[in-house]
Amino acid sequence: MIPRLATAERCVDAQLLAGTREGVAAAGGEVAWEEARAAMVDAMGASPDEAETWLAKAFGWSTWLALNRANYFKPELPEVGQLKSALGWLVNGPLGLRPEDLRAAVAASPKAYLREPQRSYETALAVAPEEFREPAQFLELVLRDPKVLELTYDCLGSCGAQCARCWRPSLWKLTGGALGMDRSPGEQSQPAGAGYPEAWRSWR
């Protein structure tokens, strides 16, 4: 049985919402913002404030506020049609997320799931360890840790300074050593949690 995501915690930052709404209004984006919020509420059963919080994180408003509304940083308004397409793909595409799973996934990684999730999925799947390249196995990882959709890079063991989106630094956390351990020919695998997963070196 495929594990399901834990229920996302209801966490709303009142200051983030207030600042974002001010910025959206100043940009003339209130209608688009309200439509995007409604689409998310309908798709995953989130509260309006939760939906706005995740939109703020996905489209750069939280970063803009953290930078004290810096002029050089330009947050974006959601394109409602694209957002609805993204939500539809997450529900009806290969991930097939139920509303509660979708809500938990978006809460964990708003940008990855609200902005071109199909492209992130295809890229992450293409560079994933071989053990996870089958859609069913990849889905199990997504349900375990939704941030898997952010892993769209593989440094091939030679660091490319892209650690936040690289599979290799994340592999141990994701598997807990479950892929098998480094060993000499003929040597038996060690218990999970000892050594390093075999896939650190051999997933290619």
PDB file of C-alpha atoms in Angstrom:
ATOM      1  CA  MET A   1       0.000   0.000   0.000  1.00  0.00           C
ATOM      2  CA  ILE A   2       1.402   3.402  -0.966  1.00  0.00           C
ATOM      3  CA  PRO A   3       1.874   5.661   2.083  1.00  0.00           C
ATOM      4  CA  ARG A   4       0.006   8.920   1.999  1.00  0.00           C
ATOM      5  CA  LEU A   5       1.286  12.310   3.003  1.00  0.00           C
ATOM      6  CA  ALA A   6       0.713  13.488   6.517  1.00  0.00           C
ATOM      7  CA  THR A   7      -1.824  16.254   6.902  1.00  0.00           C
ATOM      8  CA  ALA A   8      -0.205  19.635   6.354  1.00  0.00           C
ATOM      9  CA  GLU A   9      -0.051  21.801   9.423  1.00  0.00           C
ATOM     10  CA  ARG A  10      -2.213  24.875   9.305  1.00  0.00           C
ATOM     11  CA  CYS A  11       0.337  27.631   9.555  1.00  0.00           C
ATOM     12  CA  VAL A  12      -0.508  31.159   8.477  1.00  0.00           C
ATOM     13  CA  ASP A  13       1.745  34.187   8.865  1.00  0.00           C
ATOM     14  CA  ALA A  14      -0.450  37.244   9.362  1.00  0.00           C
ATOM     15  CA  GLN A  15       2.361  39.684   8.561  1.00  0.00           C
ATOM     16  CA  LEU A  16       3.192  37.823   5.365  1.00  0.00           C
ATOM     17  CA  LEU A  17      -0.432  37.935   4.268  1.00  0.00           C
ATOM     18  CA  ALA A  18      -0.843  41.620   5.063  1.00  0.00           C
ATOM     19  CA  GLY A  19       2.339  42.626   3.261  1.00  0.00           C
ATOM     20  CA  THR A  20       1.562  40.443   0.269  1.00  0.00           C
ATOM     21  CA  ARG A  21      -1.941  41.841  -0.086  1.00  0.00           C
ATOM     22  CA  GLU A  22      -0.559  45.375  -0.024  1.00  0.00           C
ATOM     23  CA  GLY A  23       1.948  44.529  -2.722  1.00  0.00           C
ATOM     24  CA  VAL A  24      -0.584  42.715  -4.883  1.00  0.00           C
ATOM     25  CA  ALA A  25      -3.001  45.635  -4.627  1.00  0.00           C
ATOM     26  CA  ALA A  26      -0.255  48.109  -5.566  1.00  0.00           C
ATOM     27  CA  ALA A  27       0.533  45.952  -8.607  1.00  0.00           C
ATOM     28  CA  GLY A  28      -3.119  45.933  -9.659  1.00  0.00           C
ATOM     29  CA  GLY A  29      -3.329  42.173  -9.280  1.00  0.00           C
ATOM     30  CA  GLU A  30      -6.190  41.754  -6.842  1.00  0.00           C
ATOM     31  CA  VAL A  31      -8.543  40.041  -9.280  1.00  0.00           C
ATOM     32  CA  ALA A  32      -5.950  37.521 -10.442  1.00  0.00           C
ATOM     33  CA  TRP A  33      -4.883  36.912  -6.850  1.00  0.00           C
ATOM     34  CA  GLU A  34      -8.428  36.238  -5.699  1.00  0.00           C
ATOM     35  CA  GLU A  35      -9.051  33.861  -8.605  1.00  0.00           C
ATOM     36  CA  ALA A  36      -5.833  32.002  -7.883  1.00  0.00           C
ATOM     37  CA  ARG A  37      -6.731  31.723  -4.216  1.00  0.00           C
ATOM     38  CA  ALA A  38     -10.186  30.375  -5.084  1.00  0.00           C
ATOM     39  CA  ALA A  39      -8.685  27.786  -7.451  1.00  0.00           C
ATOM     40  CA  MET A  40      -6.449  26.484  -4.695  1.00  0.00           C
ATOM     41  CA  VAL A  41      -9.225  26.387  -2.122  1.00  0.00           C
ATOM     42  CA  ASP A  42     -11.375  24.377  -4.545  1.00  0.00           C
ATOM     43  CA  ALA A  43      -8.580  21.977  -5.529  1.00  0.00           C
ATOM     44  CA  MET A  44      -7.279  21.002  -2.111  1.00  0.00           C
ATOM     45  CA  GLY A  45      -9.639  22.172   0.590  1.00  0.00           C
ATOM     46  CA  ALA A  46      -7.178  24.715   1.954  1.00  0.00           C
ATOM     47  CA  SER A  47      -8.361  27.762   3.841  1.00  0.00           C
ATOM     48  CA  PRO A  48      -8.160  31.064   1.921  1.00  0.00           C
ATOM     49  CA  ASP A  49      -5.343  32.253   4.180  1.00  0.00           C
ATOM     50  CA  GLU A  50      -3.370  29.049   3.629  1.00  0.00           C
ATOM     51  CA  ALA A  51      -3.823  29.350  -0.112  1.00  0.00           C
ATOM     52  CA  GLU A  52      -2.563  32.934  -0.069  1.00  0.00           C
ATOM     53  CA  THR A  53       0.412  31.970   2.100  1.00  0.00           C
ATOM     54  CA  TRP A  54       1.494  29.326  -0.414  1.00  0.00           C
ATOM     55  CA  LEU A  55       0.920  31.638  -3.355  1.00  0.00           C
ATOM     56  CA  ALA A  56       3.080  34.274  -1.649  1.00  0.00           C
ATOM     57  CA  LYS A  57       5.900  31.757  -1.259  1.00  0.00           C
ATOM     58  CA  ALA A  58       5.563  30.345  -4.769  1.00  0.00           C
ATOM     59  CA  PHE A  59       5.500  33.676  -6.585  1.00  0.00           C
ATOM     60  CA  GLY A  60       8.195  35.549  -4.677  1.00  0.00           C
ATOM     61  CA  TRP A  61       6.155  37.779  -2.386  1.00  0.00           C
ATOM     62  CA  SER A  62       7.593  36.252   0.780  1.00  0.00           C
ATOM     63  CA  THR A  63      11.120  36.849  -0.532  1.00  0.00           C
ATOM     64  CA  TRP A  64      10.222  40.416  -1.513  1.00  0.00           C
ATOM     65  CA  LEU A  65       8.990  41.112   2.014  1.00  0.00           C
ATOM     66  CA  ALA A  66      12.063  39.454   3.558  1.00  0.00           C
ATOM     67  CA  LEU A  67      14.163  41.840   1.448  1.00  0.00           C
ATOM     68  CA  ASN A  68      12.216  44.784   2.931  1.00  0.00           C
ATOM     69  CA  ARG A  69      10.279  45.289  -0.329  1.00  0.00           C
ATOM     70  CA  ALA A  70      13.443  45.855  -2.314  1.00  0.00           C
ATOM     71  CA  ASN A  71      12.930  47.560  -5.673  1.00  0.00           C
ATOM     72  CA  TYR A  72      15.406  45.260  -7.401  1.00  0.00           C
ATOM     73  CA  PHE A  73      13.387  42.141  -6.591  1.00  0.00           C
ATOM     74  CA  LYS A  74      10.155  41.703  -8.535  1.00  0.00           C
ATOM     75  CA  PRO A  75       7.579  39.236  -7.214  1.00  0.00           C
ATOM     76  CA  GLU A  76       5.068  37.925  -9.718  1.00  0.00           C
ATOM     77  CA  LEU A  77       1.330  37.604 -10.007  1.00  0.00           C
ATOM     78  CA  PRO A  78      -0.027  34.133 -10.727  1.00  0.00           C
ATOM     79  CA  GLU A  79      -1.381  33.465 -14.199  1.00  0.00           C
ATOM     80  CA  VAL A  80      -4.671  31.850 -13.232  1.00  0.00           C
ATOM     81  CA  GLY A  81      -4.993  29.616 -16.297  1.00  0.00           C
ATOM     82  CA  GLN A  82      -1.496  28.212 -15.789  1.00  0.00           C
ATOM     83  CA  LEU A  83      -2.131  27.697 -12.087  1.00  0.00           C
ATOM     84  CA  LYS A  84      -5.339  25.773 -12.783  1.00  0.00           C
ATOM     85  CA  SER A  85      -3.529  23.639 -15.347  1.00  0.00           C
ATOM     86  CA  ALA A  86      -0.802  22.888 -12.798  1.00  0.00           C
ATOM     87  CA  LEU A  87      -3.343  21.871 -10.169  1.00  0.00           C
ATOM     88  CA  GLY A  88      -5.210  19.741 -12.693  1.00  0.00           C
ATOM     89  CA  TRP A  89      -2.010  17.954 -13.716  1.00  0.00           C
ATOM     90  CA  LEU A  90      -1.124  17.229 -10.091  1.00  0.00           C
ATOM     91  CA  VAL A  91      -4.520  15.611  -9.552  1.00  0.00           C
ATOM     92  CA  ASN A  92      -5.015  13.867 -12.893  1.00  0.00           C
ATOM     93  CA  GLY A  93      -1.423  13.267 -14.024  1.00  0.00           C
ATOM     94  CA  PRO A  94       1.014  10.517 -12.996  1.00  0.00           C
ATOM     95  CA  LEU A  95       1.166  11.683  -9.376  1.00  0.00           C
ATOM     96  CA  GLY A  96      -2.611  11.468  -8.980  1.00  0.00           C
ATOM     97  CA  LEU A  97      -2.603  13.417  -5.731  1.00  0.00           C
ATOM     98  CA  ARG A  98      -5.719  13.362  -3.613  1.00  0.00           C
ATOM     99  CA  PRO A  99      -6.838  16.740  -2.204  1.00  0.00           C
ATOM    100  CA  GLU A 100      -5.239  16.098   1.178  1.00  0.00           C
ATOM    101  CA  ASP A 101      -2.008  14.927  -0.469  1.00  0.00           C
ATOM    102  CA  LEU A 102      -1.999  17.936  -2.776  1.00  0.00           C
ATOM    103  CA  ARG A 103      -2.463  20.265   0.161  1.00  0.00           C
ATOM    104  CA  ALA A 104       0.419  18.704   2.077  1.00  0.00           C
ATOM    105  CA  ALA A 105       2.675  18.752  -0.988  1.00  0.00           C
ATOM    106  CA  VAL A 106       1.994  22.405  -1.759  1.00  0.00           C
ATOM    107  CA  ALA A 107       2.531  23.320   1.885  1.00  0.00           C
ATOM    108  CA  ALA A 108       5.941  21.609   1.813  1.00  0.00           C
ATOM    109  CA  SER A 109       7.146  23.054  -1.483  1.00  0.00           C
ATOM    110  CA  PRO A 110       4.848  25.736  -2.931  1.00  0.00           C
ATOM    111  CA  LYS A 111       7.032  26.773  -5.860  1.00  0.00           C
ATOM    112  CA  ALA A 112       7.696  23.239  -7.106  1.00  0.00           C
ATOM    113  CA  TYR A 113       4.015  22.294  -7.106  1.00  0.00           C
ATOM    114  CA  LEU A 114       2.406  25.541  -8.242  1.00  0.00           C
ATOM    115  CA  ARG A 115       4.830  26.573 -10.991  1.00  0.00           C
ATOM    116  CA  GLU A 116       5.278  24.131 -13.863  1.00  0.00           C
ATOM    117  CA  PRO A 117       5.109  20.955 -11.752  1.00  0.00           C
ATOM    118  CA  GLN A 118       5.016  18.749 -14.862  1.00  0.00           C
ATOM    119  CA  ARG A 119       8.387  20.041 -16.003  1.00  0.00           C
ATOM    120  CA  SER A 120       9.842  19.616 -12.504  1.00  0.00           C
ATOM    121  CA  TYR A 121       8.453  16.078 -12.346  1.00  0.00           C
ATOM    122  CA  GLU A 122       9.885  15.069 -15.712  1.00  0.00           C
ATOM    123  CA  THR A 123      13.292  16.562 -14.915  1.00  0.00           C
ATOM    124  CA  ALA A 124      13.454  15.073 -11.413  1.00  0.00           C
ATOM    125  CA  LEU A 125      12.399  11.664 -12.698  1.00  0.00           C
ATOM    126  CA  ALA A 126      15.009  11.744 -15.471  1.00  0.00           C
ATOM    127  CA  VAL A 127      17.916  12.380 -13.072  1.00  0.00           C
ATOM    128  CA  ALA A 128      16.626  10.287 -10.155  1.00  0.00           C
ATOM    129  CA  PRO A 129      18.509   7.223  -8.926  1.00  0.00           C
ATOM    130  CA  GLU A 130      17.654   4.235 -11.096  1.00  0.00           C
ATOM    131  CA  GLU A 131      15.712   2.659  -8.229  1.00  0.00           C
ATOM    132  CA  PHE A 132      13.221   5.525  -8.364  1.00  0.00           C
ATOM    133  CA  ARG A 133      12.798   6.116 -12.086  1.00  0.00           C
ATOM    134  CA  GLU A 134       9.642   4.044 -12.309  1.00  0.00           C
ATOM    135  CA  PRO A 135       6.686   6.390 -11.762  1.00  0.00           C
ATOM    136  CA  ALA A 136       5.246   4.230  -8.966  1.00  0.00           C
ATOM    137  CA  GLN A 137       8.516   4.261  -7.006  1.00  0.00           C
ATOM    138  CA  PHE A 138       8.928   7.972  -7.598  1.00  0.00           C
ATOM    139  CA  LEU A 139       5.399   8.582  -6.327  1.00  0.00           C
ATOM    140  CA  GLU A 140       6.238   6.737  -3.110  1.00  0.00           C
ATOM    141  CA  LEU A 141       9.118   9.158  -2.584  1.00  0.00           C
ATOM    142  CA  VAL A 142       6.881  12.157  -3.289  1.00  0.00           C
ATOM    143  CA  LEU A 143       4.380  10.933  -0.712  1.00  0.00           C
ATOM    144  CA  ARG A 144       7.199  10.426   1.781  1.00  0.00           C
ATOM    145  CA  ASP A 145       8.837  13.790   1.149  1.00  0.00           C
ATOM    146  CA  PRO A 146       7.150  16.201  -1.307  1.00  0.00           C
ATOM    147  CA  LYS A 147      10.375  18.175  -1.724  1.00  0.00           C
ATOM    148  CA  VAL A 148      11.575  15.387  -4.031  1.00  0.00           C
ATOM    149  CA  LEU A 149      10.013  17.423  -6.840  1.00  0.00           C
ATOM    150  CA  GLU A 150      12.710  20.051  -6.232  1.00  0.00           C
ATOM    151  CA  LEU A 151      15.496  17.553  -7.003  1.00  0.00           C
ATOM    152  CA  THR A 152      16.072  18.381 -10.650  1.00  0.00           C
ATOM    153  CA  TYR A 153      19.865  18.088 -10.719  1.00  0.00           C
ATOM    154  CA  ASP A 154      22.504  15.381 -10.361  1.00  0.00           C
ATOM    155  CA  CYS A 155      26.104  16.505  -9.919  1.00  0.00           C
ATOM    156  CA  LEU A 156      27.379  12.996 -10.791  1.00  0.00           C
ATOM    157  CA  GLY A 157      29.624  13.169  -7.749  1.00  0.00           C
ATOM    158  CA  SER A 158      31.399  16.374  -8.803  1.00  0.00           C
ATOM    159  CA  CYS A 159      29.742  19.201  -6.893  1.00  0.00           C
ATOM    160  CA  GLY A 160      28.195  21.824  -9.114  1.00  0.00           C
ATOM    161  CA  ALA A 161      27.162  24.119  -6.234  1.00  0.00           C
ATOM    162  CA  GLN A 162      23.503  23.167  -6.767  1.00  0.00           C
ATOM    163  CA  CYS A 163      23.116  21.192  -3.553  1.00  0.00           C
ATOM    164  CA  ALA A 164      19.595  22.427  -2.768  1.00  0.00           C
ATOM    165  CA  ARG A 165      18.238  20.720  -5.881  1.00  0.00           C
ATOM    166  CA  CYS A 166      20.744  17.869  -6.217  1.00  0.00           C
ATOM    167  CA  TRP A 167      19.783  14.242  -5.595  1.00  0.00           C
ATOM    168  CA  ARG A 168      23.063  13.205  -4.003  1.00  0.00           C
ATOM    169  CA  PRO A 169      22.951  15.272  -0.786  1.00  0.00           C
ATOM    170  CA  SER A 170      19.291  14.247  -0.354  1.00  0.00           C
ATOM    171  CA  LEU A 171      19.642  10.543  -1.037  1.00  0.00           C
ATOM    172  CA  TRP A 172      20.650   9.432   2.428  1.00  0.00           C
ATOM    173  CA  LYS A 173      17.777  11.304   4.068  1.00  0.00           C
ATOM    174  CA  LEU A 174      15.272   9.924   1.566  1.00  0.00           C
ATOM    175  CA  THR A 175      16.319   6.286   1.770  1.00  0.00           C
ATOM    176  CA  GLY A 176      17.753   5.875   5.243  1.00  0.00           C
ATOM    177  CA  GLY A 177      20.263   3.523   3.653  1.00  0.00           C
ATOM    178  CA  ALA A 178      17.525   1.365   2.183  1.00  0.00           C
ATOM    179  CA  LEU A 179      19.086   1.149  -1.272  1.00  0.00           C
ATOM    180  CA  GLY A 180      21.921  -1.088  -0.043  1.00  0.00           C
ATOM    181  CA  MET A 181      25.446  -0.209   1.091  1.00  0.00           C
ATOM    182  CA  ASP A 182      28.844   0.201  -0.530  1.00  0.00           C
ATOM    183  CA  ARG A 183      30.577  -3.171  -0.375  1.00  0.00           C
ATOM    184  CA  SER A 184      33.260  -5.209  -2.037  1.00  0.00           C
ATOM    185  CA  PRO A 185      32.313  -7.954  -4.539  1.00  0.00           C
ATOM    186  CA  GLY A 186      30.885 -10.923  -2.647  1.00  0.00           C
ATOM    187  CA  GLU A 187      30.508  -8.970   0.574  1.00  0.00           C
ATOM    188  CA  GLN A 188      27.061  -9.030   2.176  1.00  0.00           C
ATOM    189  CA  SER A 189      25.066  -5.841   2.598  1.00  0.00           C
ATOM    190  CA  GLN A 190      25.295  -4.174   5.962  1.00  0.00           C
ATOM    191  CA  PRO A 191      22.186  -3.228   7.927  1.00  0.00           C
ATOM    192  CA  ALA A 192      20.280  -0.142   6.800  1.00  0.00           C
ATOM    193  CA  GLY A 193      21.660   2.966   8.433  1.00  0.00           C
ATOM    194  CA  ALA A 194      25.301   1.846   8.224  1.00  0.00           C
ATOM    195  CA  GLY A 195      27.655   3.175   5.584  1.00  0.00           C
ATOM    196  CA  TYR A 196      26.279   4.877   2.452  1.00  0.00           C
ATOM    197  CA  PRO A 197      23.573   3.871  -0.008  1.00  0.00           C
ATOM    198  CA  GLU A 198      24.940   2.027  -3.008  1.00  0.00           C
ATOM    199  CA  ALA A 199      23.216   4.464  -5.296  1.00  0.00           C
ATOM    200  CA  TRP A 200      25.564   7.266  -4.284  1.00  0.00           C
ATOM    201  CA  ARG A 201      28.004   5.713  -6.740  1.00  0.00           C
ATOM    202  CA  SER A 202      26.126   3.219  -8.842  1.00  0.00           C
ATOM    203  CA  TRP A 203      22.744   4.579  -9.850  1.00  0.00           C
ATOM    204  CA  ARG A 204      24.065   5.293 -13.336  1.00  0.00           C
TER     205      ARG A 204
END
